[in-house]
C-alpha positions as YAML, in Angstrom:
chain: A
units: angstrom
residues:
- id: 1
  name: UNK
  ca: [51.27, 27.73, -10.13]
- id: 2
  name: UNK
  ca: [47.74, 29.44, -9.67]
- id: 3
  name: UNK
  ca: [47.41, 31.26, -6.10]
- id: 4
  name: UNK
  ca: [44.67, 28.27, -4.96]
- id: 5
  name: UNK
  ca: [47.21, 25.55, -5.72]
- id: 6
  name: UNK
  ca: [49.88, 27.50, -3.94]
- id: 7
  name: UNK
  ca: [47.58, 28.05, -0.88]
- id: 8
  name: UNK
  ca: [47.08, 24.18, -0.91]
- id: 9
  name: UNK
  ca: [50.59, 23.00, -0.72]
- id: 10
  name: UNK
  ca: [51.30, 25.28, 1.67]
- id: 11
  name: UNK
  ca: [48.68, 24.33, 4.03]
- id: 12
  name: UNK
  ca: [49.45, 20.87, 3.47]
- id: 13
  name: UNK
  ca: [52.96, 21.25, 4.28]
- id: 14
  name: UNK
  ca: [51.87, 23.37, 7.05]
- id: 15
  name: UNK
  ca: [49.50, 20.39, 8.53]
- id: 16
  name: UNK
  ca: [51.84, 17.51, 7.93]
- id: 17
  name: UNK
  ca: [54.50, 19.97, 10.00]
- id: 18
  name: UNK
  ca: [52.02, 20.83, 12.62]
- id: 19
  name: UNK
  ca: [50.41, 17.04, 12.99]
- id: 20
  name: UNK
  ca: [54.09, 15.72, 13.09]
- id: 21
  name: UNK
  ca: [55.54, 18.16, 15.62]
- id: 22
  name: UNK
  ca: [52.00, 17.77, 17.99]
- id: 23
  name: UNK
  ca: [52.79, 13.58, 17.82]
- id: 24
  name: UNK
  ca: [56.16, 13.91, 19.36]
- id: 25
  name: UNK
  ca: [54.98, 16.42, 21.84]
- id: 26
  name: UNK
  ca: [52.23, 13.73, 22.74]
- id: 27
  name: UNK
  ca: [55.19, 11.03, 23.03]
- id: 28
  name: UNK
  ca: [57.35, 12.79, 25.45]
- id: 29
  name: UNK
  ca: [53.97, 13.44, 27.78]
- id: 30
  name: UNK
  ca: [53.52, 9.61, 27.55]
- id: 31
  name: UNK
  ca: [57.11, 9.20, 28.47]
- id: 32
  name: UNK
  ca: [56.81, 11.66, 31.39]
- id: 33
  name: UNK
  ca: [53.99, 9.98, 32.59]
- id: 34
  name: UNK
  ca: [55.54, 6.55, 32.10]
- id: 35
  name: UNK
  ca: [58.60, 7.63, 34.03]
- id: 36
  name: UNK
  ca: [56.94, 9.40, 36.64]
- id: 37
  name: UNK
  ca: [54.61, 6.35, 37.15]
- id: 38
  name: UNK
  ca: [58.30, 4.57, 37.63]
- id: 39
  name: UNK
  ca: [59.08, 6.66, 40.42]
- id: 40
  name: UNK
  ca: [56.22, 6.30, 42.02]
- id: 41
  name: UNK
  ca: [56.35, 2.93, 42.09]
- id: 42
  name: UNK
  ca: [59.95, 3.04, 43.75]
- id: 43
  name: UNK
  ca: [59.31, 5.81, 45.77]
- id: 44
  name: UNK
  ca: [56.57, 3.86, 47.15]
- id: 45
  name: UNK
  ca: [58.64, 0.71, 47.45]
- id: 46
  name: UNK
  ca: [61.06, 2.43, 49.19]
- id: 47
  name: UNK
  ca: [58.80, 3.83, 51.73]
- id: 48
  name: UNK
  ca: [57.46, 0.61, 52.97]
- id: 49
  name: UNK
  ca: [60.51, -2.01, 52.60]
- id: 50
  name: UNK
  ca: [58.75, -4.53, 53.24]
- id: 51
  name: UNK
  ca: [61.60, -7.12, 52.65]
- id: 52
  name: UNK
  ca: [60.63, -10.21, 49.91]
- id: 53
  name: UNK
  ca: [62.93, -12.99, 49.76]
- id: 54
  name: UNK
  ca: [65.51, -12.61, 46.82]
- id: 55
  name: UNK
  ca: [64.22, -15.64, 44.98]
- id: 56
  name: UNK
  ca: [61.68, -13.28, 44.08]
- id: 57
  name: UNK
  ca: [63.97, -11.78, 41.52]
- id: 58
  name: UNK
  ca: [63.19, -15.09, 39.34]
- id: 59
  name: UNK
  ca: [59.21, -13.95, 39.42]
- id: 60
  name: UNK
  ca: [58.79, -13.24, 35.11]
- id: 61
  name: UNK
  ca: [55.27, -12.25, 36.21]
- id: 62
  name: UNK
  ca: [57.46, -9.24, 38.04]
- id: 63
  name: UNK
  ca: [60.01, -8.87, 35.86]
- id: 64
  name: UNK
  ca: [59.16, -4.99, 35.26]
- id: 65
  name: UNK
  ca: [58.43, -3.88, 39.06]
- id: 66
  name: UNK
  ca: [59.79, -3.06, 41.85]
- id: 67
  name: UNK
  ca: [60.45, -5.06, 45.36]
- id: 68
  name: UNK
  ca: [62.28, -4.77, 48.66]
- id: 69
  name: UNK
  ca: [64.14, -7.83, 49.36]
- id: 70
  name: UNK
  ca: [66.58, -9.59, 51.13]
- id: 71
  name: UNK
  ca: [68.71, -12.34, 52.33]
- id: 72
  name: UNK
  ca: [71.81, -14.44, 53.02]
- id: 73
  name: UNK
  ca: [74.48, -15.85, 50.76]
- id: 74
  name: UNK
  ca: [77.48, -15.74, 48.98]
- id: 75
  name: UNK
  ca: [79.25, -14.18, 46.08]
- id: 76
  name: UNK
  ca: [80.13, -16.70, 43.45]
- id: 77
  name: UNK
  ca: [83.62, -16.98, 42.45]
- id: 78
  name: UNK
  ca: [82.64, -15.65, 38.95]
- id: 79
  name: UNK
  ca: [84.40, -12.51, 36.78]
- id: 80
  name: UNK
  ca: [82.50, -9.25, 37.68]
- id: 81
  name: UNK
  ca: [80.43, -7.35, 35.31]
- id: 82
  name: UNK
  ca: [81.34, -3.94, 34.43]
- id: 83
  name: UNK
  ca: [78.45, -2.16, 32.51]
- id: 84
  name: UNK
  ca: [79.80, 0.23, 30.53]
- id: 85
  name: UNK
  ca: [78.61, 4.17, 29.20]
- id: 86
  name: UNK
  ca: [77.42, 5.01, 32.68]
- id: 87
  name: UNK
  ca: [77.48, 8.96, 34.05]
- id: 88
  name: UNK
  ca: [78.12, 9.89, 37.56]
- id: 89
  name: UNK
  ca: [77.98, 13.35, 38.37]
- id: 90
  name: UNK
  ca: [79.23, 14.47, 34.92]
- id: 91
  name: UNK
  ca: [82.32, 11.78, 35.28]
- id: 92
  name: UNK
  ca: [82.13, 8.33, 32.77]
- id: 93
  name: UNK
  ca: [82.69, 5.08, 34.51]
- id: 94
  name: UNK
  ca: [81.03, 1.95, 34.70]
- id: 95
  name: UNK
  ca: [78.44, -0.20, 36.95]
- id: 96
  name: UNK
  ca: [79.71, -3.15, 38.82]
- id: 97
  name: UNK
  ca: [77.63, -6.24, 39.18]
- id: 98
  name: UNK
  ca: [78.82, -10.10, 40.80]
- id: 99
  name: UNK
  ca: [76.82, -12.79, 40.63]
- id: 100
  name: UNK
  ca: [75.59, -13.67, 44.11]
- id: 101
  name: UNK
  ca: [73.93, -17.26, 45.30]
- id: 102
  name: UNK
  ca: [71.19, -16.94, 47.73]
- id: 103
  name: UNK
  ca: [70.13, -19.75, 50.37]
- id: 104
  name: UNK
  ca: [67.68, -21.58, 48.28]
- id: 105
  name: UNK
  ca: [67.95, -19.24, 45.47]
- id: 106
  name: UNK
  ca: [68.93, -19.30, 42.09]
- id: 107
  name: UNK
  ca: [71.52, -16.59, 41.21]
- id: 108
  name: UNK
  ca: [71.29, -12.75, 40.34]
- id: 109
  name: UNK
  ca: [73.08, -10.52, 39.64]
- id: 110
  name: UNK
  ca: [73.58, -7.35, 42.38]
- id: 111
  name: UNK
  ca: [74.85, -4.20, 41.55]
- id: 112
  name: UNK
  ca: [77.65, -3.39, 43.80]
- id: 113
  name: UNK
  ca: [78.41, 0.70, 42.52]
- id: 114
  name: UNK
  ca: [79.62, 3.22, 40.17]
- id: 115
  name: UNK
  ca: [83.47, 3.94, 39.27]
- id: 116
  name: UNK
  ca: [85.22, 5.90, 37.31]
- id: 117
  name: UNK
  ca: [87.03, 5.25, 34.03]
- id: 118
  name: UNK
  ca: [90.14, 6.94, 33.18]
- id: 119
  name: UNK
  ca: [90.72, 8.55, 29.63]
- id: 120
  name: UNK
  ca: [92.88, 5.50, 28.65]
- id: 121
  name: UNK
  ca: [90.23, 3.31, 28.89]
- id: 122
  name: UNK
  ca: [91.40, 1.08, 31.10]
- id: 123
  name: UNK
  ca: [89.03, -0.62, 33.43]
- id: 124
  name: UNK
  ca: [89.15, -0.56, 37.32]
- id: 125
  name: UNK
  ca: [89.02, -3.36, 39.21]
- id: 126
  name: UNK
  ca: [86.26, -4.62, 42.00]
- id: 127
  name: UNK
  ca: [88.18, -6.99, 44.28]
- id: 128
  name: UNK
  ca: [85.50, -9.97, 44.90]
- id: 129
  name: UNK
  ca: [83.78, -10.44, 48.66]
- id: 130
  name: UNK
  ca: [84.46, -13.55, 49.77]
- id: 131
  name: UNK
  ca: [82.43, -15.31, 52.70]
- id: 132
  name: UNK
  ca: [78.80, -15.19, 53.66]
- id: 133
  name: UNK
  ca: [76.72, -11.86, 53.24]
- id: 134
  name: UNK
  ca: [73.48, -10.57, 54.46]
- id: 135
  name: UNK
  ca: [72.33, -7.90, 51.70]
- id: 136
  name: UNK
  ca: [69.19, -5.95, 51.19]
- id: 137
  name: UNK
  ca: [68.26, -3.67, 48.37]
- id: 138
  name: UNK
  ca: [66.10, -2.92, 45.60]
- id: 139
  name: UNK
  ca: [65.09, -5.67, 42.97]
- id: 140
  name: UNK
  ca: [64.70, -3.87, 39.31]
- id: 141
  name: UNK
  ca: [64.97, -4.37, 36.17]
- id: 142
  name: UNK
  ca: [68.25, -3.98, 34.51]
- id: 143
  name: UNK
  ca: [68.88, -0.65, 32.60]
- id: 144
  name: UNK
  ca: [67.88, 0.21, 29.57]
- id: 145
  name: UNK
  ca: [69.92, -1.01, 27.08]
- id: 146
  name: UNK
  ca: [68.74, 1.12, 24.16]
- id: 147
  name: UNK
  ca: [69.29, 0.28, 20.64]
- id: 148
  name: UNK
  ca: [73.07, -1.83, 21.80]
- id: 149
  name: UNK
  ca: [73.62, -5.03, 21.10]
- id: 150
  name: UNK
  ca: [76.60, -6.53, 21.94]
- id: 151
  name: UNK
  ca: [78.79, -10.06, 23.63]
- id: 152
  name: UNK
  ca: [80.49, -8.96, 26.40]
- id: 153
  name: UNK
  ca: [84.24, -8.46, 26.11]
- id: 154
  name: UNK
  ca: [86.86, -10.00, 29.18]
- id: 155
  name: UNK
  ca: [89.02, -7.32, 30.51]
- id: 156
  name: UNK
  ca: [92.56, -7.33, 31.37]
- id: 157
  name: UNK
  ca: [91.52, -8.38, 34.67]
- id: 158
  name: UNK
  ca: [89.64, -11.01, 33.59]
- id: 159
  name: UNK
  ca: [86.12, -9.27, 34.02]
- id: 160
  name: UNK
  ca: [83.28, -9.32, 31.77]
- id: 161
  name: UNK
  ca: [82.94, -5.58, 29.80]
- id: 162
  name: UNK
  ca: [79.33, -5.63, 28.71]
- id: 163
  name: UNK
  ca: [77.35, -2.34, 27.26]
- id: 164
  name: UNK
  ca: [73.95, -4.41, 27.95]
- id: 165
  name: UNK
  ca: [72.89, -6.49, 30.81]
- id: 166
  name: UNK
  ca: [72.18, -9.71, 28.34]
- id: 167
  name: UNK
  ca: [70.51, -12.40, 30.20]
- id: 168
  name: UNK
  ca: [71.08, -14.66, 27.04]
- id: 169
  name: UNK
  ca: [74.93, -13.65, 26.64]
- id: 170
  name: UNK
  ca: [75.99, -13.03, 30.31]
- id: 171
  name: UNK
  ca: [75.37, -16.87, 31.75]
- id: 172
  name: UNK
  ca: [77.46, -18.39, 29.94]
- id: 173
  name: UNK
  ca: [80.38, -15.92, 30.53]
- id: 174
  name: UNK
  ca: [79.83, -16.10, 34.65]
- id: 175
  name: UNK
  ca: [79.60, -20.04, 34.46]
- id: 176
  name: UNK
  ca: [75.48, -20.07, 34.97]
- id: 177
  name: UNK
  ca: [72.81, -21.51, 33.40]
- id: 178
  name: UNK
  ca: [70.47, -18.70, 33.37]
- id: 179
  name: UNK
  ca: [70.16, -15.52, 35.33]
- id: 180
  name: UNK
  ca: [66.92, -14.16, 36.73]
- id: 181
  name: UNK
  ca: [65.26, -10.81, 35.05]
- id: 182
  name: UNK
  ca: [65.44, -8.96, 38.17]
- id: 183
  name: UNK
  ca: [68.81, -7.28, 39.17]
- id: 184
  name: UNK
  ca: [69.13, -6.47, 43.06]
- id: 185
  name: UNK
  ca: [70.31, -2.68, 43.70]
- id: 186
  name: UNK
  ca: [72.43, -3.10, 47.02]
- id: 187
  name: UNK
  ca: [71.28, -0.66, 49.83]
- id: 188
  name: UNK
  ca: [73.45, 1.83, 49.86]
- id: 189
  name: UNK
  ca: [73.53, 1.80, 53.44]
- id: 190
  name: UNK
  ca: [75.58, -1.59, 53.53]
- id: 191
  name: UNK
  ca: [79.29, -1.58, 53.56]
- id: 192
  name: UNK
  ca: [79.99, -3.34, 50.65]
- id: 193
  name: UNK
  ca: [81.03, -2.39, 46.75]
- id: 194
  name: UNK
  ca: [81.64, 1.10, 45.72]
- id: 195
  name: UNK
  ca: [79.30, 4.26, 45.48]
- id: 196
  name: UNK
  ca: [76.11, 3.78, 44.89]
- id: 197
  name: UNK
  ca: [72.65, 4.85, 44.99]
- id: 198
  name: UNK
  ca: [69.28, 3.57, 44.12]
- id: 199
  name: UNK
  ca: [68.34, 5.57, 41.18]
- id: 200
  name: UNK
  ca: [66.17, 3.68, 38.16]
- id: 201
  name: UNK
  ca: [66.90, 6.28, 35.67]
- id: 202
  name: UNK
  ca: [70.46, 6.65, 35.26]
- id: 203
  name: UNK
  ca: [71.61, 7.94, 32.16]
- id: 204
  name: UNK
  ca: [68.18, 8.76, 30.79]
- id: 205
  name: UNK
  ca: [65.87, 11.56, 30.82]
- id: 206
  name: UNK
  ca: [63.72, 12.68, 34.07]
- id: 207
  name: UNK
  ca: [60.15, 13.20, 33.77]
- id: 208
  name: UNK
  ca: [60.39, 16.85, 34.02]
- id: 209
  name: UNK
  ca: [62.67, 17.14, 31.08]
- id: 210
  name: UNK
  ca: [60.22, 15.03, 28.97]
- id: 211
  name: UNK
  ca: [57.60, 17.88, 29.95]
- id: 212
  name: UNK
  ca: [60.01, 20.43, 28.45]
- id: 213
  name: UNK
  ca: [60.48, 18.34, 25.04]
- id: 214
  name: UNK
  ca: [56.89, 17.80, 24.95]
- id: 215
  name: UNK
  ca: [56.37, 22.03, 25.78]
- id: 216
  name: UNK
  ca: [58.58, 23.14, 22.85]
- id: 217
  name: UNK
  ca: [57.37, 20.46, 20.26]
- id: 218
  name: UNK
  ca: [53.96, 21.93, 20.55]
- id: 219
  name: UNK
  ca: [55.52, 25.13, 21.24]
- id: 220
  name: UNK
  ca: [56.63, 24.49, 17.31]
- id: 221
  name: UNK
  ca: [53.59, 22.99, 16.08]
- id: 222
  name: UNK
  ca: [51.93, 26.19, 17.12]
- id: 223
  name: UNK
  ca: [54.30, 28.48, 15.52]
- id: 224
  name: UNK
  ca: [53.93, 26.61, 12.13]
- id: 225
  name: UNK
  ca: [50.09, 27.10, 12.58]
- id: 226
  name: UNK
  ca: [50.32, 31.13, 13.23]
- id: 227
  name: UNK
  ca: [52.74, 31.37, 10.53]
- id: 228
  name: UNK
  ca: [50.74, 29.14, 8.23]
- id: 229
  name: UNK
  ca: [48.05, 32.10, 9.11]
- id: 230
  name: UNK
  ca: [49.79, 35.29, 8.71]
- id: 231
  name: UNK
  ca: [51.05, 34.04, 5.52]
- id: 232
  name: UNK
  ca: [47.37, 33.51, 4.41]
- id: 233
  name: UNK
  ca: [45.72, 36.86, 5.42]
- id: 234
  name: UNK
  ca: [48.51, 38.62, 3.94]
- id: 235
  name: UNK
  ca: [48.19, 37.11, 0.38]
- id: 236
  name: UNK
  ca: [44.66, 37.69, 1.22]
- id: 237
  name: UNK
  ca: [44.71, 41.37, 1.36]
- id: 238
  name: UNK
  ca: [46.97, 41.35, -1.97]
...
């Protein structure tokens, strides 16, 4: 191969490299941005608390923001739902959610807290709340359910074991017709469920850590480009 032809490929390895390197740098900014927009939003949600009624969870036109709400009810007689694959503090466990019936409401789901799972495998249990309850919390959307797809599995204890908050799948397993795209985040203030918080990134990456992806793919696309150089000046001077 003649030394132009050489030079060619090798630039045009060198630009493919460099162009592919500087698009995923440009994807984790846009997910930094998107995630810090997120918290924002919550942050600024949180500030005000401005309760809306928890029929509100059943708003599609909302279905991706973020609302204050509250009100009165009672938890349905219905298997929880323990999502599955979910960190706290370095320990694996899983979310619990019960499907509670507002005054005037459809049902939703609320997240009642994070516990552990032992190395067996073996599921806790969330002992259902009986009577009426007052709640408050956040209204979200579920998490992020990534590329799984799955029908949730009963437990031993006759709870639903789900690794994605399915609003086609879960109804029929909790004796509903439909549930709302909004799940409420329980206040972690109320004495109720297990421990909690009001986090809308669990398990996924921070903002900050998309800037540092983002930092060493261009970090890479600019080594390939000095390299790509030296590598020309020096068969230049041969």
């Amino acid at each position: 191969m003649s030394r132009r032809a050489t030079l060619v490929a090798g630039w045009t390895l060198a630009l493919l490299a460099i162009a592919a390197f500087a698009a995923l740098g440009r994807w984790q900014l846009s997910r930094m941005h998107e995630k810090q927009a997120l918290l924002d939003a919550v942050a600024a949600t949180l500030a005000d608390r401005n309760p809306r009624p928890l029929s509100a969870a059943a708003d599609a036109s909302r279905a991706r923001t973020f609302d204050w709400a509250a009100g009165e009810g009672e938890f349905l007689p219905a298997p929880a739902v323990l999502l599955d694959n979910q960190q706290r503090g370095g320990r694996a466990g899983v979310r619990v959610y019960r499907a509670f019936a507002p005054v005037g409401a459809p049902p939703l789901l609320v997240e009642l807290g994070w516990l552990p799972v032992p190395p067996d495998r073996s599921m806790p249990v969330s002992p259902p709340i009986a009577g009426r309850q007052r709640v408050q919390g956040l209204l979200a959307p579920p998490p992020s359910a990534g590329l799984a797809d799955a029908a949730p599995a009963s437990t031993a204890h006759g709870n639903l074991l789900a690794i994605r908050l399915d609003g086609a799948a879960l109804p029929a397993g909790l004796g509903l017709d439909g549930l709302p795209p909004r799940v409420l985040k329980l206040d972690p203030a109320l004495p109720l469920g297990h421990a909690r918080d009001l986090d809308v990134l669990p398990n996924t990456l921070p903002p900050d850590k998309h800037l540092g992806y983002a930092v060493q793919w261009f970090g890479l696309a600019l080594a390939v480009l000095v390299t790509a150089l030296i590598l020309t000046f020096r068969r230049s001077r041969r």
